[in-house]
Structure formats: C-alpha cells, structure tokens
Short mmCIF file of C-alpha atoms in Angstrom, two decimals:
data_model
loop_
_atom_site.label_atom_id
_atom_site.label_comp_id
_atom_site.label_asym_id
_atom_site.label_seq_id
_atom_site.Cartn_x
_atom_site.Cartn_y
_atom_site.Cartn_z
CA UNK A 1 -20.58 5.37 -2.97
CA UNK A 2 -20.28 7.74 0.10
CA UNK A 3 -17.50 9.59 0.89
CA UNK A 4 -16.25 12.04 3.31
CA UNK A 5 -13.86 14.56 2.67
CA UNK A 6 -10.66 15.80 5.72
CA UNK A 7 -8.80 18.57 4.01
CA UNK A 8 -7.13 16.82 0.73
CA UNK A 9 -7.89 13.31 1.82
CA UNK A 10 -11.16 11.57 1.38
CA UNK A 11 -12.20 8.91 2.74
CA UNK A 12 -14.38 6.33 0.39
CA UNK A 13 -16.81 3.57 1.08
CA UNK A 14 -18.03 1.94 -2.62
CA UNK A 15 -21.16 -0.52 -1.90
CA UNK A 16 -21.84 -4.08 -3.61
CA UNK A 17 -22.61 -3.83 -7.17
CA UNK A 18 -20.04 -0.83 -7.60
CA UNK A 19 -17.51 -0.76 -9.59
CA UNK A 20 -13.98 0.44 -8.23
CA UNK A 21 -12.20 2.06 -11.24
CA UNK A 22 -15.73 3.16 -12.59
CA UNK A 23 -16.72 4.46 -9.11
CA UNK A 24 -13.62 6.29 -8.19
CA UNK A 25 -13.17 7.73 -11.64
CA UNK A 26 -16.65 9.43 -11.09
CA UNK A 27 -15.92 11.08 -7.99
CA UNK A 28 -12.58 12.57 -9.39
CA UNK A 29 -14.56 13.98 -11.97
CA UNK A 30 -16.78 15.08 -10.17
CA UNK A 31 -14.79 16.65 -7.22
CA UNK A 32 -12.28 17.79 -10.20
CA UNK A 33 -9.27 15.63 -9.08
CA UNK A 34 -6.55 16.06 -11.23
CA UNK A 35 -3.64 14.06 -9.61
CA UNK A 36 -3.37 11.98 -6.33
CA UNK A 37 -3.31 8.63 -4.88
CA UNK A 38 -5.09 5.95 -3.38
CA UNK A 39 -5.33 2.53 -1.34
CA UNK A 40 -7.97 0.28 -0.35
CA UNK A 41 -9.43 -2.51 1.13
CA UNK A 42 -12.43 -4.76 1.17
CA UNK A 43 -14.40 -7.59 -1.00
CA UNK A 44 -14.90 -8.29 -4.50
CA UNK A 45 -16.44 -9.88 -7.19
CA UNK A 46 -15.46 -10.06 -11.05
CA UNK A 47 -12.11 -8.94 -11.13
CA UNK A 48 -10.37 -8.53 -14.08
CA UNK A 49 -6.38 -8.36 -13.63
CA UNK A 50 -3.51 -7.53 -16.69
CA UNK A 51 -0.08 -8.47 -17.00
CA UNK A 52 2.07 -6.47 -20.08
CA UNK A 53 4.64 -8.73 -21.52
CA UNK A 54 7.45 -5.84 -22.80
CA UNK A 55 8.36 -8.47 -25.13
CA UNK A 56 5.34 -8.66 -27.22
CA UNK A 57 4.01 -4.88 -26.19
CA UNK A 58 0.49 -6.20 -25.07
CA UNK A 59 -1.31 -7.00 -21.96
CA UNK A 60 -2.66 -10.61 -20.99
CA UNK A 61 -6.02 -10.11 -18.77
CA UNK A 62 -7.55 -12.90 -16.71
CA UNK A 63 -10.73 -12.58 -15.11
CA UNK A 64 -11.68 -13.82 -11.44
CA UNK A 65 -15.04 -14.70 -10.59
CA UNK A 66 -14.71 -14.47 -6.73
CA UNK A 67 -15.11 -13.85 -4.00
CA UNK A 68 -12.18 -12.13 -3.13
CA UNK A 69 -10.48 -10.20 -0.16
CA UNK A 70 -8.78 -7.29 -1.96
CA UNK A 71 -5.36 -8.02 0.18
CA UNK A 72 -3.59 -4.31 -1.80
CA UNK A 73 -5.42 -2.26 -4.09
CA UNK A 74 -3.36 1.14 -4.60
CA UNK A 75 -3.49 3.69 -8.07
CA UNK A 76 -2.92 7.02 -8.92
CA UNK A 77 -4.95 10.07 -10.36
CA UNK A 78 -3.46 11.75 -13.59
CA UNK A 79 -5.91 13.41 -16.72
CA UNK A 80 -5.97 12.18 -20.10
CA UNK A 81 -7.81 13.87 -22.44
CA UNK A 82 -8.77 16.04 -19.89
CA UNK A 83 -10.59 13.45 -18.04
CA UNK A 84 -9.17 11.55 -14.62
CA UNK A 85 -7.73 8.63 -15.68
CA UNK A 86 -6.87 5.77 -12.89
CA UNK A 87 -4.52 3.42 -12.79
CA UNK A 88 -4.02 0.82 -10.15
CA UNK A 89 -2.95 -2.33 -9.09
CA UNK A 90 -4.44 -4.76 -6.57
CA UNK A 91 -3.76 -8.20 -5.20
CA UNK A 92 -6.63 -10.61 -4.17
CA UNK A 93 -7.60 -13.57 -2.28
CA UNK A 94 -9.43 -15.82 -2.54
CA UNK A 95 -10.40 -18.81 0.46
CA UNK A 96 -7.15 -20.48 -0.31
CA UNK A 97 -5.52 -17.16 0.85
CA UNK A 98 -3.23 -17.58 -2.24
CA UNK A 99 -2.60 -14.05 -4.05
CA UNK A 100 -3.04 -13.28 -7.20
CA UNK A 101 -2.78 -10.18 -8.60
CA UNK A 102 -1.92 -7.25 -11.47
CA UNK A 103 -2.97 -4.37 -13.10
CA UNK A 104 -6.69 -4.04 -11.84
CA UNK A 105 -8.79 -3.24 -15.07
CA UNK A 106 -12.08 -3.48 -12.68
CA UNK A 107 -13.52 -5.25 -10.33
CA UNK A 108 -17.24 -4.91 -8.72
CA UNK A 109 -17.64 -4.51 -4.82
CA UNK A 110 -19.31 -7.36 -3.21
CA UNK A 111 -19.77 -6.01 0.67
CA UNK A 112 -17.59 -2.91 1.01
CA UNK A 113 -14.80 -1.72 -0.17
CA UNK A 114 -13.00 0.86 2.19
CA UNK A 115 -10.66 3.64 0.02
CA UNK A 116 -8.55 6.46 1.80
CA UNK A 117 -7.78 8.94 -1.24
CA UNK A 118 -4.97 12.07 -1.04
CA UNK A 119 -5.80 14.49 -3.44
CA UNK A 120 -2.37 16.93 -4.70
CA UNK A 121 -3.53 20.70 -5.74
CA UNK A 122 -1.98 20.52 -9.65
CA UNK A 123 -3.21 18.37 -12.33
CA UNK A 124 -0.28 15.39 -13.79
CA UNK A 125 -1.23 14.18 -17.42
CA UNK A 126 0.22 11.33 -19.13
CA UNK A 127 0.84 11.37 -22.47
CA UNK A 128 1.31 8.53 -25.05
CA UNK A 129 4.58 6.85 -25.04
CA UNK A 130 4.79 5.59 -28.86
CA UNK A 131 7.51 3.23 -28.48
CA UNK A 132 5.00 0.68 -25.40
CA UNK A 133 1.39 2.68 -26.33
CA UNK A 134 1.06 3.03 -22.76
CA UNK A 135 0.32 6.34 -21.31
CA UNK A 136 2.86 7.78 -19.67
CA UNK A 137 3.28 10.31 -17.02
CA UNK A 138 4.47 13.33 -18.37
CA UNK A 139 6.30 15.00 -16.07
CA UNK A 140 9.14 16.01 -17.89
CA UNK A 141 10.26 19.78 -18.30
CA UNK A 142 7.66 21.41 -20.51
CA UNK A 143 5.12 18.82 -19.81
CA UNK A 144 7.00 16.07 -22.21
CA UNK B 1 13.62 9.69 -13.81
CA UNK B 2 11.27 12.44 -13.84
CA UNK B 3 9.51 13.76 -10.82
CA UNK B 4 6.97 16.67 -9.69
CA UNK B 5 6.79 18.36 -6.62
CA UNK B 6 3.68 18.90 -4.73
CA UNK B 7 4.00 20.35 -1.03
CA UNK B 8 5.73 17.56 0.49
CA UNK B 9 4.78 14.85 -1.64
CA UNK B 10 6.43 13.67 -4.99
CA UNK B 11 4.93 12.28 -8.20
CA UNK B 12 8.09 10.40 -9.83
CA UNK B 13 8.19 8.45 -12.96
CA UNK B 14 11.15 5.55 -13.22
CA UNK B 15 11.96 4.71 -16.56
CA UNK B 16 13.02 1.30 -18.04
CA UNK B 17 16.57 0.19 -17.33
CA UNK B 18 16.30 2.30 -13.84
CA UNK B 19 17.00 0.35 -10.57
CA UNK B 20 14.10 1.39 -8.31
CA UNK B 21 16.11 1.22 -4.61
CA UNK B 22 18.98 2.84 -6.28
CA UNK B 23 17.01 5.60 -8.29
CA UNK B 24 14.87 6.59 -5.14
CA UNK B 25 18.13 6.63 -2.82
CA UNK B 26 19.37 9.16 -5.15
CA UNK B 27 16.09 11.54 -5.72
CA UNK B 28 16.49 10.84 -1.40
CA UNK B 29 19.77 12.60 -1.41
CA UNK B 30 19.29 15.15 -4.16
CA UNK B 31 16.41 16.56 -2.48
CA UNK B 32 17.22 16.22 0.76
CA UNK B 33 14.63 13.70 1.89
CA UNK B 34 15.55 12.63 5.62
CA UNK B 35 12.20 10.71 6.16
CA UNK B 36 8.98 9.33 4.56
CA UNK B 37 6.91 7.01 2.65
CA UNK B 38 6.44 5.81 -0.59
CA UNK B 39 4.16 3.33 -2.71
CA UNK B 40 4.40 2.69 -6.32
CA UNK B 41 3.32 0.46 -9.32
CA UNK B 42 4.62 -0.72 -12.94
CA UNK B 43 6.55 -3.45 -14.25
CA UNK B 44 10.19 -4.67 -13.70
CA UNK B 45 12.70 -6.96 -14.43
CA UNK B 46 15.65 -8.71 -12.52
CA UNK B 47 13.99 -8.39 -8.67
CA UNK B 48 16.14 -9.75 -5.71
CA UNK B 49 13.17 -10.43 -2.74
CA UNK B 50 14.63 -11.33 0.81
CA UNK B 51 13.09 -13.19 3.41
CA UNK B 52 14.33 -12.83 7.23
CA UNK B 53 14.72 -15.96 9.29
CA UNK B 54 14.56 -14.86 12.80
CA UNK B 55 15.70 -18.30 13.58
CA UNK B 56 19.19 -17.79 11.97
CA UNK B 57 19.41 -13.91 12.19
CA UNK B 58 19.77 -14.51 7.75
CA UNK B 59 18.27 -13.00 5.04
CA UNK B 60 17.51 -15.71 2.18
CA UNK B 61 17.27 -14.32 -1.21
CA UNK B 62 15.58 -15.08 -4.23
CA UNK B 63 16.12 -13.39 -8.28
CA UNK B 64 13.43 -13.03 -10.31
CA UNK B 65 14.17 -12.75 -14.28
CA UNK B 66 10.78 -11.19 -14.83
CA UNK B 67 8.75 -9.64 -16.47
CA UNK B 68 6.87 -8.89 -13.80
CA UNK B 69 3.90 -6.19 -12.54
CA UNK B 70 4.60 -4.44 -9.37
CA UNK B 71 1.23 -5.38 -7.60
CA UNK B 72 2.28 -3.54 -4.54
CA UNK B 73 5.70 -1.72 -3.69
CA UNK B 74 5.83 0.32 0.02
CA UNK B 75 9.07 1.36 1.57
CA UNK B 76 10.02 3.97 4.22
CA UNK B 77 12.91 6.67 4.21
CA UNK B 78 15.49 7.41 6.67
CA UNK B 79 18.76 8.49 7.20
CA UNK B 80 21.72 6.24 8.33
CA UNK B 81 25.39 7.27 8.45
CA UNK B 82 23.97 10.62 6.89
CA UNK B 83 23.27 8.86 3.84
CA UNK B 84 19.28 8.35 2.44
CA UNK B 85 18.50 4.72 3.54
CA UNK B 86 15.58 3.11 1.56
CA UNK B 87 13.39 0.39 3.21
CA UNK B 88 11.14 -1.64 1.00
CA UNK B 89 8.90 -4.75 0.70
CA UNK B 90 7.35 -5.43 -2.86
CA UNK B 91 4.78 -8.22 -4.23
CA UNK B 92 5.05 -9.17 -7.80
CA UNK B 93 3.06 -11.20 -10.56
CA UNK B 94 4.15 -12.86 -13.43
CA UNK B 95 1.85 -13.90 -16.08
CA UNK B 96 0.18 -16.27 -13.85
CA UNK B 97 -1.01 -13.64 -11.64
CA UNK B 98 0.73 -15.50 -8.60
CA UNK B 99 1.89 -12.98 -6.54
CA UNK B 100 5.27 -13.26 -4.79
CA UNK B 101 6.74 -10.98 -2.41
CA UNK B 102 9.34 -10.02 0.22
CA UNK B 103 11.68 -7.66 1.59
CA UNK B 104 13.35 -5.59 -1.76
CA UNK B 105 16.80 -5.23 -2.53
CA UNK B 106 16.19 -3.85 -6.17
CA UNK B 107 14.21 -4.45 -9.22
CA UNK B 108 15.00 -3.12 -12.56
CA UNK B 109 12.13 -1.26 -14.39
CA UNK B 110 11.22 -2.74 -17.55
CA UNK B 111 8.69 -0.54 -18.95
CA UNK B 112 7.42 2.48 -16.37
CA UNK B 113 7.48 2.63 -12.67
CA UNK B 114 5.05 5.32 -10.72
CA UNK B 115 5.76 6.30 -7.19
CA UNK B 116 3.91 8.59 -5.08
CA UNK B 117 6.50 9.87 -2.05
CA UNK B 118 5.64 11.88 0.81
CA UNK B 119 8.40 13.53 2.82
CA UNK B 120 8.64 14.25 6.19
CA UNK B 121 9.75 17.49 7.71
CA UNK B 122 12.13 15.65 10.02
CA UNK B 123 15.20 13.30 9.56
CA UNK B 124 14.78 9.75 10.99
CA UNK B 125 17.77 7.71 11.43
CA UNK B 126 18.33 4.15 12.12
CA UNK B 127 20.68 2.21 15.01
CA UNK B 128 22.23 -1.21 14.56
CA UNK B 129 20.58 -3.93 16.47
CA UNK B 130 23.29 -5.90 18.00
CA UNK B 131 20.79 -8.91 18.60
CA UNK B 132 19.98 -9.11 14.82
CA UNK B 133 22.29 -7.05 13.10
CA UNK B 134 19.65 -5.50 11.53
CA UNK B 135 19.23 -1.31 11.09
CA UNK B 136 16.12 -0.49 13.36
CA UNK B 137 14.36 2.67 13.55
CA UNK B 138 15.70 4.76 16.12
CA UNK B 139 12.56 6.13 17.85
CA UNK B 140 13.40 5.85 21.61
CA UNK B 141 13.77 8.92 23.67
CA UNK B 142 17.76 10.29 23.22
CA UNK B 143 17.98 8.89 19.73
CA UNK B 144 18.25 5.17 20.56
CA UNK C 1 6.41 0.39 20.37
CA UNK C 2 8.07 3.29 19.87
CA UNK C 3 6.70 6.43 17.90
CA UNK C 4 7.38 9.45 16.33
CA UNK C 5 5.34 12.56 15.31
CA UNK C 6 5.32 14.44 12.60
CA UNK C 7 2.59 17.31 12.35
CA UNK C 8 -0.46 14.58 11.34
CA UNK C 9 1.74 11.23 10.55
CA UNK C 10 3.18 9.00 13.06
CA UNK C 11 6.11 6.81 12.05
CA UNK C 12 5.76 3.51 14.33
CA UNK C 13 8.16 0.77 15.08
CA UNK C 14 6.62 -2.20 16.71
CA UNK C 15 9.04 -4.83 18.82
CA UNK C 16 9.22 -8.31 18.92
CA UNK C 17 6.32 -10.05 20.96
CA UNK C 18 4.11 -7.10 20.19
CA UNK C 19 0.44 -7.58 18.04
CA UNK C 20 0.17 -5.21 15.52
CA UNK C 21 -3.60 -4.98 15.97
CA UNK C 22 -3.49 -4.31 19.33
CA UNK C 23 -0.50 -2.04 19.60
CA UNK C 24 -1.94 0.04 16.59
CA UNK C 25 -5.55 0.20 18.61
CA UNK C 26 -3.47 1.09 21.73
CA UNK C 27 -1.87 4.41 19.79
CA UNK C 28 -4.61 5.30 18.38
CA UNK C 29 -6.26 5.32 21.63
CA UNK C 30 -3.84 7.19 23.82
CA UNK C 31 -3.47 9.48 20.82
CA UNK C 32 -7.76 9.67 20.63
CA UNK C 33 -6.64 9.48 16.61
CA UNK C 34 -10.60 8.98 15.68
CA UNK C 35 -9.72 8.16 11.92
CA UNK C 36 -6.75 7.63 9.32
CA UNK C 37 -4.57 4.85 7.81
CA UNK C 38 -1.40 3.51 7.99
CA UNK C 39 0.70 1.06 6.20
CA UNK C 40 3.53 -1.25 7.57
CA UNK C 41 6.34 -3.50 6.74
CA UNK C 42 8.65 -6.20 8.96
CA UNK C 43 7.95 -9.52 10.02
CA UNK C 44 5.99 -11.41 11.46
CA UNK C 45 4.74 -14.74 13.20
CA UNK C 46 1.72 -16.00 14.52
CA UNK C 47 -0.74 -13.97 11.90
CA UNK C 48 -4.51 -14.47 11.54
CA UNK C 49 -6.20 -14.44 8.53
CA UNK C 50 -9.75 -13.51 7.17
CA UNK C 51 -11.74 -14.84 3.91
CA UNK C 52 -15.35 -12.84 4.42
CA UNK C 53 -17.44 -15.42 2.16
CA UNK C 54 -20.87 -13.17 1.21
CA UNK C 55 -23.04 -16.19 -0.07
CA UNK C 56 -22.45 -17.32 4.09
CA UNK C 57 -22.28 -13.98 5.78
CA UNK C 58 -19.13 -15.90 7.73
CA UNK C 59 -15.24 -15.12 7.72
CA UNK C 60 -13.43 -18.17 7.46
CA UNK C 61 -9.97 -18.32 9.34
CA UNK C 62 -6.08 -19.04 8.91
CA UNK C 63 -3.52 -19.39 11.50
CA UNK C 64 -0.27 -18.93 10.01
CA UNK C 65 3.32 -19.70 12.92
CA UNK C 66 5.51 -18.27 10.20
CA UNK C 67 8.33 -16.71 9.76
CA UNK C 68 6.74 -14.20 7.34
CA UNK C 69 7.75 -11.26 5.68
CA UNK C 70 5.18 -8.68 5.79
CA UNK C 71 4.75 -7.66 2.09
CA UNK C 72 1.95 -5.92 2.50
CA UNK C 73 -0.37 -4.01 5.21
CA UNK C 74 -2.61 -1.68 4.77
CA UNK C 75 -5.49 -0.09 6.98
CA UNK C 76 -7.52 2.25 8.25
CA UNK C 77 -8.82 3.66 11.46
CA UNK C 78 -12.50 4.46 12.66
CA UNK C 79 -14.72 4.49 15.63
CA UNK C 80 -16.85 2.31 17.01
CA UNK C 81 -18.73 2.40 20.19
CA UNK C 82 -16.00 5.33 21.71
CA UNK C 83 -13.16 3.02 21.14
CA UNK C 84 -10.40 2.81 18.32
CA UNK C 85 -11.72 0.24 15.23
CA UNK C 86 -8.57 -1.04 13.16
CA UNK C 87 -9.29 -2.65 9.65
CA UNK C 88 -6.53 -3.99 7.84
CA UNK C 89 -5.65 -6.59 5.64
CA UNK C 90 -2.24 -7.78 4.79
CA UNK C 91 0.06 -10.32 2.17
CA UNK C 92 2.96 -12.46 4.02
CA UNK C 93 5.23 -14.43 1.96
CA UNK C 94 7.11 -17.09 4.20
CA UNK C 95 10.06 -18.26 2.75
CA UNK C 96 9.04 -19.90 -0.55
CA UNK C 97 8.59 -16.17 -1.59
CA UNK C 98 4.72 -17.27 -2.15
CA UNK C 99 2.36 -14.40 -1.20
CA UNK C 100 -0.76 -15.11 1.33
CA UNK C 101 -3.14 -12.55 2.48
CA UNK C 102 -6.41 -11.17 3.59
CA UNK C 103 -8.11 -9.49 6.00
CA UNK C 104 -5.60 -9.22 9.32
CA UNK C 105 -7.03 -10.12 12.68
CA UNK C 106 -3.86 -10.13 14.60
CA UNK C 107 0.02 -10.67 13.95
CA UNK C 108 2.85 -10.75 16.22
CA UNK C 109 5.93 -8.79 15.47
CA UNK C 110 9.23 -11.77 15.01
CA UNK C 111 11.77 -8.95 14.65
CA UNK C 112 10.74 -5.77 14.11
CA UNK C 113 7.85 -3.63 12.07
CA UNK C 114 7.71 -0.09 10.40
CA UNK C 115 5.05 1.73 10.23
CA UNK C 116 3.83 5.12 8.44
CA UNK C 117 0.19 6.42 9.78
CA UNK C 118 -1.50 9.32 8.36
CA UNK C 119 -4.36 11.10 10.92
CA UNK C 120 -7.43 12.84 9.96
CA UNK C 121 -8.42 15.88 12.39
CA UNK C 122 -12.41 14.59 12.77
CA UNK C 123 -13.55 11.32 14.28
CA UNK C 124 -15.21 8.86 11.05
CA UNK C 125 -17.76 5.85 12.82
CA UNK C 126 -18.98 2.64 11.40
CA UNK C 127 -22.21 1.50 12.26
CA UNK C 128 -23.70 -2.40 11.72
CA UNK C 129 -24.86 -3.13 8.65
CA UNK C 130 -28.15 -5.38 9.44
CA UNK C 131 -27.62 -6.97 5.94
CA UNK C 132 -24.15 -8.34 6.98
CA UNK C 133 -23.35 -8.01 10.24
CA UNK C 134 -20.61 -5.87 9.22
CA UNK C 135 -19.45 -2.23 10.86
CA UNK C 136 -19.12 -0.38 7.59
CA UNK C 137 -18.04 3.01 7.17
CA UNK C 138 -20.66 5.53 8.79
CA UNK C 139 -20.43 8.33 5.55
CA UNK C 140 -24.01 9.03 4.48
CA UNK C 141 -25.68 12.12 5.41
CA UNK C 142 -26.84 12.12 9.29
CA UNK C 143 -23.98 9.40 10.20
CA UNK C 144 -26.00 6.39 8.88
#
C-alpha cells in the first residue's frame, strides 16, 4: 500500500495480495483517522460479501472466488474501542458483468485497487445498539 | 435521524422506519443545504427504483419489499422552486447478492442507514426541460 | 457540458450525444485538474465495459445500446504522459432493474448526466506496470 496525502484527502493504491478492509484499517491507525469516508475501484480476489436479514438479526455471508472488477466499493471511518473501525459496501463483477454485491467483510487485491479517502478533523464512534447488535453510530446528543 | 457537523460535510445516521429521500430533503431544508453530494450505506425496506426510457420520455418503476443492503446510494442536492430537491440513484442486494439498481424515489430504512453529505457553499437550482419534462441542472450562463 | 465551480468541486451536467469519458478528460484538461474524483448519475446508451482477467493480462469487452440508468460511477483522475488519465468504472441497470458493471471505457449521455468532482491542488501520475501492462498509481517515494 502507497498512498499520498492532498490536505484531508488521500489518495490510496493497495497492491495484489492486500487486503482492503485490513489495509485501509492500518493506515487509519496509523495516520490516526478517526472519522471519514471512502470509495474505490479496481480488481479482486476472495471476496467475502454479508446480507443482515432484520428478521432473524444475523448476517448471511457468501464468499466469491474471483476475479472481480470492484464496480462500487464505498465505507466510512468511525472508532470502536478506540480503534478505526470500517465499514463498507461494494458491488463486483465478475466476466458475466452481472453484479453482485453487500456488505464487504474483505476482499484481497488482485492488480490494484485505486481508493480516494476524505479524512473529517473529529473522531465519530459507534456504539452497540442492543436491540440489532450492530454498532451503531453514535451521534446523538451526549454521544448516545 | 441524527447527524454531526464537520466543516461542510455531514455524518448522518437514518434510523429504521425513516424514508431516506424524504429524511435527507428535510435535514436539506433545516440546514439550509442549497447544493451537494451525498453517498451512503445500510439496509432498507419498501424501495421504488425508476428507470428512464428516452424512447417514451417515461419513467418505469419497480417496488422492492426487501430486505435489502444498500450496496451503493449517490444523489446530488439542489434547489428547485426554493425547496431542497434530492437526486438519487441506488443499487441494492437481496440475499442473493444480485444487485439491482436505478433511479430512487425512496426506500424505507430497516435497520441503520449512514450517509456522508458534503455541502456546497452555493445554491444550484434546476430548469424544466420542455423536451423531456425532466428537472435539469441549470448550469448555463444566466441561470438556464 | 455545462459546469459549475465551487472553490475545489465542480458540479457537471453532461448532454445528450456527449461521452462521459471524453467530456470528463476534456474538463479536466482545460481546467489542467492533474488529480481527483468524481462520481455521476443519469443515463446512458452506448456504454463499454471492462472485465481485466489477471490469469490473461487481457480486458475482455461489452458493448451495451441501452437505455441504462446509470446506478453507479465512480472515478478518479491522474496523469499520464502530460495529458488527463480518467479511470472509472460504473453499474447500469437497463430496464429489468438488473445491475451490470465494470470498468467504463466510454458511455454516451441518452438524456442527461450529473456529476460531482472533487480536485486535488498537486498533479498524481501513473506509470506502466511491466508486470501488467497497467498505468497504476505513481505513489511510492521518487514517483515510481
């Protein structure tokens, strides 16, 4: 991973064999990110995607050997625990050019994968929602 | 909803039962928002998704019961008839992972929605096209 | 096209008959906007797209007459060789509602498209990548 950094943006390229979530959750902590957002674009391998079903309260995952064009990949930056957390979703393609696509657990870069990154000055947190156990963002009066 | 303020961007958290177009419209007009961009994940219910037929200057429309992930969500802001005018195009995935998208009219959340806004200084307004009908951006010299 | 500025974003609306590739190259070029991204939405016929297959080292191609919605477009800008380098990739849904994407070689603009593009103040190069034959991101130390 390389990046280059233009005021609050940065600008990312992740090389084969990284992982995306891993990857970018590394340079937040290292760079001290505590909120922002992100997009990219570029090639993967081994995706793995969720879908929550409110009904049940769980997540079904499916995992997607490649290789794919990531067609959308955009997340946010909060801190949990005091560590960046990432969530994101992507959508994928494959040679069909069919989409698929989901919550992005991970997926590993096969070429490149290109990431444009705007970093906000305050940290957001989530905090645990009890009634979904998802983390929420807590951006209610008094940090809620 | 819940939102933070950063500069000129917004962190804003939709929760369950909140219509996305309609909820955004309103943070739009509360705050003053005459233009901008905004992108945004989570889960919904109940999504209407258009598709334009240049051929017969018609929208078709499709609803979708759900529960479905927001894989990717973009819209602009402008102003028309001094109101906050949200345009949107969404792709979503059901538990297949098929993703299926179009122009949005509104979604309901189901669980948690999380959109990253960035306003512009400026208002930007729209004028009717009387070929289509439709509300274009009116970026031509004079307002047109 | 038609454009508006706003300290460092543009918001872009591309006519009928125009190619977003080529339009968005042509802006950035009158503009000499040497790096950023942008994201769009409209509609759109006559799109090309990419599957980048890595066990080949070739893109295979799609032509696609449409009408299509553009649900998704994302990309960013570089330099290459002096000139303005677009990347993008994209997801059109025609009007089954089915999403299709990858990487976007060229669309034409049916009725109308909306752009947002963020600019960074410094100029950000790709060079080849002897491996691939791919212009990746120039970020490593010394512009490699």
């Amino acid at each position: 991973m390389k990046y280059f950094v233009l005021g609050s943006s940065y600008v990312v390229r992740l090389d084969a064999g990284e992982k995306i979530i891993e990857t970018l959750r590394a340079l937040c902590e290292r760079d001290v990110i505590g909120s922002g957002f992100f997009h990219g674009l570029g090639a993967v391998n081994d995706a793995e995607l969720g879908h929550f079903d409110p009904a049940t309260g769980d997540y079904s995952w499916t995992k997607l050997a490649g290789p794919y064009e990531i067609v959308s990949l955009y997340g946010n930056i909060t801190v949990v625990d005091g560590k960046p957390f990432i969530h994101a979703h992507a959508s994928l393609c494959d040679r069909t050019f069919a989409a698929r696509g989901g919550h992005l657990r991970e997926a590993v870069v096969s070429v490149t994968c290109e990431v444009t990154l705007t970093r906000f000055r305050d940290d957001i947190t989530r905090k645990k929602d009890e009634a979904t156990g998802l983390f929420k963002l807590a951006l209610d009066p008094g940090g809620e």
